[in-house]
Coordinates of C-alpha atoms and ligand atoms in Angstrom, one line a residue:
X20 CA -68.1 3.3 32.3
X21 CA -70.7 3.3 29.5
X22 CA -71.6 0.4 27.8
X23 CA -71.4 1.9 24.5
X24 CA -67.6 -0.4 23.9
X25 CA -69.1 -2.3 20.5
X26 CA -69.2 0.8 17.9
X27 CA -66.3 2.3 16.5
X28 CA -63.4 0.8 14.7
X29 CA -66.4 0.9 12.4
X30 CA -67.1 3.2 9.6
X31 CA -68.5 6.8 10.8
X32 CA -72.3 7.0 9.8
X33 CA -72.0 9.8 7.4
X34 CA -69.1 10.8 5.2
X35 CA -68.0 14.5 4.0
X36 CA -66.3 13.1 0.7
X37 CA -67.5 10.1 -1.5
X38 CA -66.7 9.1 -4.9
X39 CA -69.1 7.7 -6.4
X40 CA -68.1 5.1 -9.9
X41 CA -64.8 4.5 -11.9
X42 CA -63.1 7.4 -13.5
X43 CA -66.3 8.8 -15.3
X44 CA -67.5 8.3 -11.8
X45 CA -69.1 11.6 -9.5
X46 CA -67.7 13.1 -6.9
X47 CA -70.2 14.0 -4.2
X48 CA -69.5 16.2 -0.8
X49 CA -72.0 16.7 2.4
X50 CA -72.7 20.2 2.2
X51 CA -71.7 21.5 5.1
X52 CA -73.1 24.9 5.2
X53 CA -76.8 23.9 5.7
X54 CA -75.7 21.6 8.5
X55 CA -77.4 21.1 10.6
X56 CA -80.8 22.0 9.1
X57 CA -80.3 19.5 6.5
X58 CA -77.8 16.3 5.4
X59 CA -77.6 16.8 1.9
X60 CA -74.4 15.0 -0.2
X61 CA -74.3 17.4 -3.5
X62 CA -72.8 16.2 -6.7
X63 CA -69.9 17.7 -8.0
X64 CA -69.8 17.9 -11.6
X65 CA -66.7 20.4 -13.2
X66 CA -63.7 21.5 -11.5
X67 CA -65.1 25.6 -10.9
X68 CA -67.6 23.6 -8.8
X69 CA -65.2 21.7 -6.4
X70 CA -63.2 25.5 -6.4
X71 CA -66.2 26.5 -5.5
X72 CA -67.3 24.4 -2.5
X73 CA -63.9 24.7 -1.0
X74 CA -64.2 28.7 -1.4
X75 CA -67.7 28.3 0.8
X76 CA -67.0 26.0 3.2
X77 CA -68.9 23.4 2.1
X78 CA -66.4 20.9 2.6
X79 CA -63.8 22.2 4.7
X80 CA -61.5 20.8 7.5
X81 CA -57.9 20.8 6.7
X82 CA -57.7 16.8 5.3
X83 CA -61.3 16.3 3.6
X84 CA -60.0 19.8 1.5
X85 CA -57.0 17.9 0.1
X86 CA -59.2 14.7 -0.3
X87 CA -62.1 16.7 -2.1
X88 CA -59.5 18.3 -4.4
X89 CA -57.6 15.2 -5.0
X90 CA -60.5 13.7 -6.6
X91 CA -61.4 17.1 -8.3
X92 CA -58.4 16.7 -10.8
X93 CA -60.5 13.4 -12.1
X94 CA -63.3 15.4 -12.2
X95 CA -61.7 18.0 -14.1
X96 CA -60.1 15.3 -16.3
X97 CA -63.2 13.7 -17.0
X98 CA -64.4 16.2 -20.7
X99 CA -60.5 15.2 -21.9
X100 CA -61.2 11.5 -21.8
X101 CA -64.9 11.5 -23.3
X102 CA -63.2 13.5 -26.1
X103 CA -60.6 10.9 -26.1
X104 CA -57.7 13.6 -25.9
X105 CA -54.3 12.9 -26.4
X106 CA -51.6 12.2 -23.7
X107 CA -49.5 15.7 -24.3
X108 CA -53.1 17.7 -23.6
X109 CA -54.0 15.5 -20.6
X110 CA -51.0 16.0 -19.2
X111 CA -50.7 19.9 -19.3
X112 CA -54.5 19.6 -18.5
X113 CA -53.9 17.9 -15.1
X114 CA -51.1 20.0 -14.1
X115 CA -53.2 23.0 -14.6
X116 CA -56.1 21.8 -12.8
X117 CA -53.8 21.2 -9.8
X118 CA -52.7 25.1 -9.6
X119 CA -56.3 25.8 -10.1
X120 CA -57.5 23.9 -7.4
X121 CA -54.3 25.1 -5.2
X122 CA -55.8 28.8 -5.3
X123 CA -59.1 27.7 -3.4
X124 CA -57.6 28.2 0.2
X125 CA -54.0 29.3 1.5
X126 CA -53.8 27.6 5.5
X127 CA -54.3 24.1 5.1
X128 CA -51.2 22.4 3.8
X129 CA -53.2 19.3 3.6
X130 CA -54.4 20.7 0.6
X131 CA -50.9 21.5 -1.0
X132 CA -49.8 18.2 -0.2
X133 CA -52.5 16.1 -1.7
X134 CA -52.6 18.1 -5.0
X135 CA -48.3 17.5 -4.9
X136 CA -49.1 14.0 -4.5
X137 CA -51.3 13.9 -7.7
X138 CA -48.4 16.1 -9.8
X139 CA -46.5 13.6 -8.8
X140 CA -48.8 10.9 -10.6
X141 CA -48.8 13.5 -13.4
X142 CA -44.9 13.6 -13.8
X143 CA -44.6 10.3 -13.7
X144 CA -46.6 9.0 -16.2
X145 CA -45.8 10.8 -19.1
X146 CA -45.5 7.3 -20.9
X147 CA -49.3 6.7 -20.6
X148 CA -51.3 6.3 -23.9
X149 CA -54.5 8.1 -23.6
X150 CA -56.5 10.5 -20.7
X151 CA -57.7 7.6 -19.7
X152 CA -54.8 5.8 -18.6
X153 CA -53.2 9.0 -17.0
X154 CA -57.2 9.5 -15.6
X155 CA -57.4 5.9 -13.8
X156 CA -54.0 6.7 -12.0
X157 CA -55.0 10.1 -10.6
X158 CA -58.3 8.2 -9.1
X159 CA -56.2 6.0 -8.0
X160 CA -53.9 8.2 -6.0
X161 CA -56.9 9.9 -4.8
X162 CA -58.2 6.6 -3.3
X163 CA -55.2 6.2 -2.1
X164 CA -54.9 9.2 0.1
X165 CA -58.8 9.3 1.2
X166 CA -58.1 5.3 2.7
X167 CA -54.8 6.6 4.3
X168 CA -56.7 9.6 6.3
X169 CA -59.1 6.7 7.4
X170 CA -56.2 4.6 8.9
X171 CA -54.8 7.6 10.5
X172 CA -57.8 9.0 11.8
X173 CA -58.3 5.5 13.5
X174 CA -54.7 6.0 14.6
X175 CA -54.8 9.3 16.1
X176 CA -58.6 8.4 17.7
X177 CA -56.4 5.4 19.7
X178 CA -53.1 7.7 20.9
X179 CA -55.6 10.8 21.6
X180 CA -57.7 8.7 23.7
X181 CA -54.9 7.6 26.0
X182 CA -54.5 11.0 27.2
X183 CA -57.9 11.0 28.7
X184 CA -58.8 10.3 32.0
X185 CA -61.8 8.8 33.0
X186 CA -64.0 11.6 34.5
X187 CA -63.0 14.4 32.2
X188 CA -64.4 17.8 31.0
X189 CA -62.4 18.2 27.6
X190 CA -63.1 21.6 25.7
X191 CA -62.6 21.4 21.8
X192 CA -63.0 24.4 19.4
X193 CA -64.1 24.5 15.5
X194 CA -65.1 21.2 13.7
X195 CA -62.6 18.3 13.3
X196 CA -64.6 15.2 13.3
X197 CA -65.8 12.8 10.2
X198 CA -66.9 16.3 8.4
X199 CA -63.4 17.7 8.7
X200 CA -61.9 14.3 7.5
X201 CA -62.4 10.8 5.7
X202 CA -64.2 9.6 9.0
X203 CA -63.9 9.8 12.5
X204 CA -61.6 12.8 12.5
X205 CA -59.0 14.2 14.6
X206 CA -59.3 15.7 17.5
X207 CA -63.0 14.6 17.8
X208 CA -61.6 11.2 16.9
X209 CA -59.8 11.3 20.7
X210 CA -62.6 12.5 22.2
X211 CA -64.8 9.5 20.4
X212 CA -62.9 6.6 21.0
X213 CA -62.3 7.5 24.0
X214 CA -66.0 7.9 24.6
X215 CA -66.4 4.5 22.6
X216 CA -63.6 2.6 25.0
X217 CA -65.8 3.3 27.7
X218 CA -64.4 6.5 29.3
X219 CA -66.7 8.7 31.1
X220 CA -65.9 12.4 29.4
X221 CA -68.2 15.9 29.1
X222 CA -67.1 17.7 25.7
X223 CA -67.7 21.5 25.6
X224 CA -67.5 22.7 22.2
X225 CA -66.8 26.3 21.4
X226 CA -69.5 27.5 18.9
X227 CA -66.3 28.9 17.2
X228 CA -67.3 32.2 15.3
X229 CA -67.9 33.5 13.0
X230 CA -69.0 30.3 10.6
X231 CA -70.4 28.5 13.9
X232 CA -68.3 25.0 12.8
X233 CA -68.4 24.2 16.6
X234 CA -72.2 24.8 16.8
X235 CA -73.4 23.1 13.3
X236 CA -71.2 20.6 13.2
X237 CA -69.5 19.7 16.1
X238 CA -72.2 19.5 17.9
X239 CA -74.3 17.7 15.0
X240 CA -71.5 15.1 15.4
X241 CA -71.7 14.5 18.9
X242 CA -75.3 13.7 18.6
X243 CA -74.9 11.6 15.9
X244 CA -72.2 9.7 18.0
X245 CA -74.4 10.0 21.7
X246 CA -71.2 11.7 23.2
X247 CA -73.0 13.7 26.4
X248 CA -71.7 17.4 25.1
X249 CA -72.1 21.4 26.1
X250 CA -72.1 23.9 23.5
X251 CA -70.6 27.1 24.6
X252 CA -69.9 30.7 23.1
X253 CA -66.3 31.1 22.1
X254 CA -66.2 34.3 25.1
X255 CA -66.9 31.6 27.7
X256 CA -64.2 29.5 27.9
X257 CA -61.9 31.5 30.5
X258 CA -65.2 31.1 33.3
X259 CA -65.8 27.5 32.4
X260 CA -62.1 26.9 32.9
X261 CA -62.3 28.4 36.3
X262 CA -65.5 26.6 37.2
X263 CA -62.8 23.6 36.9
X264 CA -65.1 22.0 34.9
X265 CA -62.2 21.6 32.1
X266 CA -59.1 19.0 32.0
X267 CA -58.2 19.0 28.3
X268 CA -58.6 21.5 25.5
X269 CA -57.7 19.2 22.5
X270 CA -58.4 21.0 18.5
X271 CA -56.8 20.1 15.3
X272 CA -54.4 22.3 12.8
X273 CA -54.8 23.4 9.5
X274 CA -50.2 23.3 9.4
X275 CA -48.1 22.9 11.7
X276 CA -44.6 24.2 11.6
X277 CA -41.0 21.8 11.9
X278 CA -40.7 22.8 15.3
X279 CA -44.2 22.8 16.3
X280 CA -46.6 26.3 15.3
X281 CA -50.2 25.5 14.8
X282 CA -52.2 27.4 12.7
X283 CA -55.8 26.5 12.9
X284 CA -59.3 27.9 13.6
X285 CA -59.0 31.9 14.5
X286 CA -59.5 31.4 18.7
X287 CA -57.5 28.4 19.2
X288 CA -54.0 30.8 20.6
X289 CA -56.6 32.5 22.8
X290 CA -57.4 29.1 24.3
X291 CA -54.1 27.9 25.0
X292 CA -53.3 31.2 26.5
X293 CA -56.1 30.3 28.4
X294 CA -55.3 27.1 29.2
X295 CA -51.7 27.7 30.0
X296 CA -53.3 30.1 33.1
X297 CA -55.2 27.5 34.3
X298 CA -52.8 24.7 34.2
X299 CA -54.7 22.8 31.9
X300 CA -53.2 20.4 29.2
X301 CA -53.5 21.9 25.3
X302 CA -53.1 19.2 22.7
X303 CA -53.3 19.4 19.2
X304 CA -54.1 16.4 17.0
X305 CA -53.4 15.7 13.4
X306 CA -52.0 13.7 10.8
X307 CA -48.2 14.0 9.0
X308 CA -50.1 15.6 6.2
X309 CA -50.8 18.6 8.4
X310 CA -47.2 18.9 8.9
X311 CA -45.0 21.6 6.4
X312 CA -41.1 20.9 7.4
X313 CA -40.3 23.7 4.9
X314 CA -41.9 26.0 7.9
X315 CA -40.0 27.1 11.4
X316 CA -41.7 30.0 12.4
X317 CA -45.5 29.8 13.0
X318 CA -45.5 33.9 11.3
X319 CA -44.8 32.2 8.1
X320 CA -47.7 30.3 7.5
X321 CA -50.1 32.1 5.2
X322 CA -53.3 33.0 7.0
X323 CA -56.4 32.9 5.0
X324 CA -58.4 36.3 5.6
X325 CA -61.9 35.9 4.6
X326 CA -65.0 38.1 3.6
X327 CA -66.5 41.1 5.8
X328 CA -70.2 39.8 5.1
X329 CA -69.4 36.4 7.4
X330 CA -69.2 38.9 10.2
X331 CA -71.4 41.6 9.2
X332 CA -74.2 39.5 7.6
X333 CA -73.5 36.8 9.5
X334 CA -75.8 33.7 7.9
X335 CA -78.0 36.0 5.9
X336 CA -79.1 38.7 8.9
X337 CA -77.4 42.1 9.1
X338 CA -74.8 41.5 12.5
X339 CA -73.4 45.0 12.1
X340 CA -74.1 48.1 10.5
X341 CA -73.4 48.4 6.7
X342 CA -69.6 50.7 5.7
X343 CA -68.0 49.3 8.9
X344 CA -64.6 47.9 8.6
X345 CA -64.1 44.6 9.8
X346 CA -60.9 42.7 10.2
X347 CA -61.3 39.1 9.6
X348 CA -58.8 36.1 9.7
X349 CA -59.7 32.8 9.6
X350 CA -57.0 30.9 11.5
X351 CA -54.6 31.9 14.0
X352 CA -50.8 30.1 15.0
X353 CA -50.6 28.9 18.7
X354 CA -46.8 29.0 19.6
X355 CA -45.5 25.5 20.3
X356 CA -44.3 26.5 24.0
X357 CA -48.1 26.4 24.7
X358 CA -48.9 23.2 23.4
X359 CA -48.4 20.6 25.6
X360 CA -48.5 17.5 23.1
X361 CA -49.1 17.4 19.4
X362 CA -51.0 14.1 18.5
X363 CA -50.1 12.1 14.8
X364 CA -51.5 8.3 13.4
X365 CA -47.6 8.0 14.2
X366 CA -47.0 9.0 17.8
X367 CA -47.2 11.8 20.2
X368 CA -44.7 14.6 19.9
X369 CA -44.0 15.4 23.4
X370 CA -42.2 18.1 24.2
X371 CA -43.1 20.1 21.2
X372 CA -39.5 21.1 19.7
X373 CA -37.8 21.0 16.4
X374 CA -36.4 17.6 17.7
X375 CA -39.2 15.5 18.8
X376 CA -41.2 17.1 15.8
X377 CA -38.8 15.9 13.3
X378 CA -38.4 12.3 15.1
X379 CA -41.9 11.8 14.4
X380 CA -43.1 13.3 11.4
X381 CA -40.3 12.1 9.1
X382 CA -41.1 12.5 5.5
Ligands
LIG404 O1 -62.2 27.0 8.0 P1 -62.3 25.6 8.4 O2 -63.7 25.2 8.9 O3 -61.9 24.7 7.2 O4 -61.3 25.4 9.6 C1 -61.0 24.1 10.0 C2 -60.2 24.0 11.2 O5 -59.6 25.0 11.6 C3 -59.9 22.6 11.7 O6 -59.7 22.7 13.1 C4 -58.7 22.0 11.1 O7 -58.8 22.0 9.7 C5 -58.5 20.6 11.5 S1 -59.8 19.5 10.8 C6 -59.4 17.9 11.2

C-alpha cells in the first residue's frame, strides 16, 4: 500500500471549466490543445468563441463539453442584458444560442442534455422581467450541472475503485480525467481513488490517435496526481495484454445506448475485442448524463467524423502525403455483450442489458 490515503475527496488541482464572476462574469477553459507544453486557462468572451473551442478540442471530454456550453448560453446572453433587452428578445435569444451551441459536436449526448436542461430554464421562465433575471437563472442552472458532475465524478471514482484489485495493471484509452470533466473524472477517477485508497495499480495509457488525448493529457494527469503510469501506442495493446501485464481496461463514453452501446474514443471496440480474447474485464464508466434512453442500437448514435489534416498534418508536420484520402471517425460503439460492467455516480450496471441499464439509469 502507498501512503498517499490523505488526498483526494479534495478538489483536483487544475480545472478544464471555471466561471469566473456573476452573470457579466467570464467563462474561462484550460486549453487543452497545447497540453502538455503549456497550462494556459483562456477567456471566453462571445458565443462563436465557446463554438469554437468545442470545434478544436480545446475543451473536450463528453461532460466538461455540456458544462462549457451550459455556461456559454450566459455568455452569449451577456450583450442582451448590457443593452438591457427586453424579455420577448432574450427569450428567442437564448433558445437560439442553445441550437447554435448544439451544432458544435454530434457524439456526446452530454452536450444535448445540458443545453435541454437550460431550454428548459428558458421555457420556464417566460414570466421574468428583464435579460437579467432570465440571465441569473441560466447561470444558475449552469452551476448547477457543473457541481452535480463533481458529486458524480466523486461517486463514480468510489464504485470504479472497488473493482480494483490490489496489484493491478489497468489499461485506459483517450482522456477522461479532471480535463474531460468538472474534476477528477471518470474512468481516471477509478483508477485515482483507487490509487488514493491505497491500492497498488500500474495504468497504461493508450496514446489514443490521432489527437494524442492519452499522451497529452492522460498522461499529464497522472503526473500531476503521482499515479506510477506507462504510455503506450494504441497498436500495442494486444502484446501488452499477452505479456499479462493487464487486468482491467476501464475508458469512458461519449453515449451510451438503453441497453448498453458505448460510443466513445475511435479504438475503444478494438480494445474490448481485445480484451474479450484475453479474458480480461472491459468496464466503462460514466455519469447518467452520458446515457440517451431514446437510443437501442449502438448504429444509431451519430458518429462525429472529423478533418483529414488531424491525420495527414498531424500537429502541424506533414504525416502523409498531400491528395490522399483519409477516412476519419472520431468515436467508435463497443457492443454491450463486450462490456463487462458499465460504471454510474448511481451504481454499477452489471450485466449490461436493456434491464439492468434501465434499473439504474432512471430518468
Ligand atoms: O474527442 P474527445 O477528446 O472529446 O473524446 C473524448 C472521449 O472519447 C472520452 O473518453 C469521453 O468523452 C469520456 S470523458 C469523461
Amino acid at each position: 500500500m502507498n501512503d498517499q490515503t490523505q488526498a483526494p475527496q479534495g478538489l483536483s488541482p487544475y480545472v478544464s471549466v471555471r466561471w469566473q464572476g456573476d452573470t457579466l462574469g467570464q467563462l474561462e477553459l484550460l486549453d487543452q490543445t497545447i497540453l502538455p507544453d503549456r497550462v494556459e486557462m483562456v477567456p471566453i468572451r462571445s458565443v462563436q468563441e465557446a463554438h469554437e473551442a468545442i470545434v478544436a478540442l480545446r475543451v473536450r471530454g463528453a461532460p466538461a463539453i455540456g458544462i462549457a456550453a451550459a455556461y456559454a448560453v450566459v455568455t452569449g446572453m451577456q450583450s442582451l442584458v448590457s443593452r438591457r433587452a427586453s424579455i420577448g428578445e432574450s427569450l428567442e435569444h437564448a433558445k437560439s444560442l442553445c441550437d447554435y451551441l448544439a451544432t458544435s459536436r454530434p457524439t456526446a449526448v452530454n452536450l444535448f442534455w445540458a443545453l435541454d436542461r437550460m431550454r428548459r430554464i428558458i421555457d420556464r421562465n417566460s414570466n421574468l422581467a428583464s435579460a437579467l433575471e432570465l440571465s441569473n437563472q441560466l447561470l444558475r442552472e449552469a452551476r448547477q450541472i457543473h457541481d452535480e458532475d463533481r458529486r458524480m465524478c466523486h461517486a463514480i471514482g468510489e464504485y470504479g475503485a472497488s473493482l480494483f484489485e490490489h496489484g493491478s495493471g489497468i489499461l485506459t484509452h483517450c482522456n477522461t480525467g479532471g480535463l474531460a470533466t468538472s474534476e477528477f473524472g471518470t474512468a481516471l477517477a477509478a483508477i485515482l481513488t483507487a490509487h488514493y485508497q491505497g491500492k497498488e495499480i500500474e495504468v497504461y495509457a493508450d496514446e489514443t490517435r490521432p489527437l494524442l488525448q492519452g499522451a497529452r493529457l492522460t498522461m499529464w494527469e497522472l503526473q500531476q496526481h503521482s499515479v506510477p503510469s506507462t504510455l503506450i501506442c494504441d497498436s500495442m495493446a494486444a502484446q501488452v495484454m499477452r505479456e499479462g501485464k493487464i487486468q482491467y481496461v476501464i475508458v469512458g463514453a461519449d453515449r451510451i445506448t438503453a441497453r448498453g452501446d458505448t460510443a466513445n474514443k475511435i479504438g475503444t471496440y478494438g480494445l474490448a475485442v481485445l480484451a474479450k480474447h484475453h479474458g480480461i474485464p472491459f468496464f466503462v464508466a460514466a455519469p447518467s448524463s452520458t446515457f440517451d434512453l431514446s437510443i437501442l442500437d449502438g448504429a444509431d448514435i451519430p458518429i462525429e467524423q472529423r478533418k483529414p489534416e488531424e491525420i495527414t498534418l498531424a500537429f502541424g508536420k506533414r504525416t502523409a502525403p498531400e491528395n490522399v484520402s483519409v477516412y476519419n471517425p472520431a468515436f467508435d460503439v463497443t457492443p454491450a455483450e463486450l462490456i463487462s460492467a458499465i460504471v454510474t455516480e448511481v451504481g454499477i450496471i452489471h450485466p449490461v442489458d436493456e434491464q439492468h441499464v434501465r434499473g439504474i439509469v432512471r430518468r
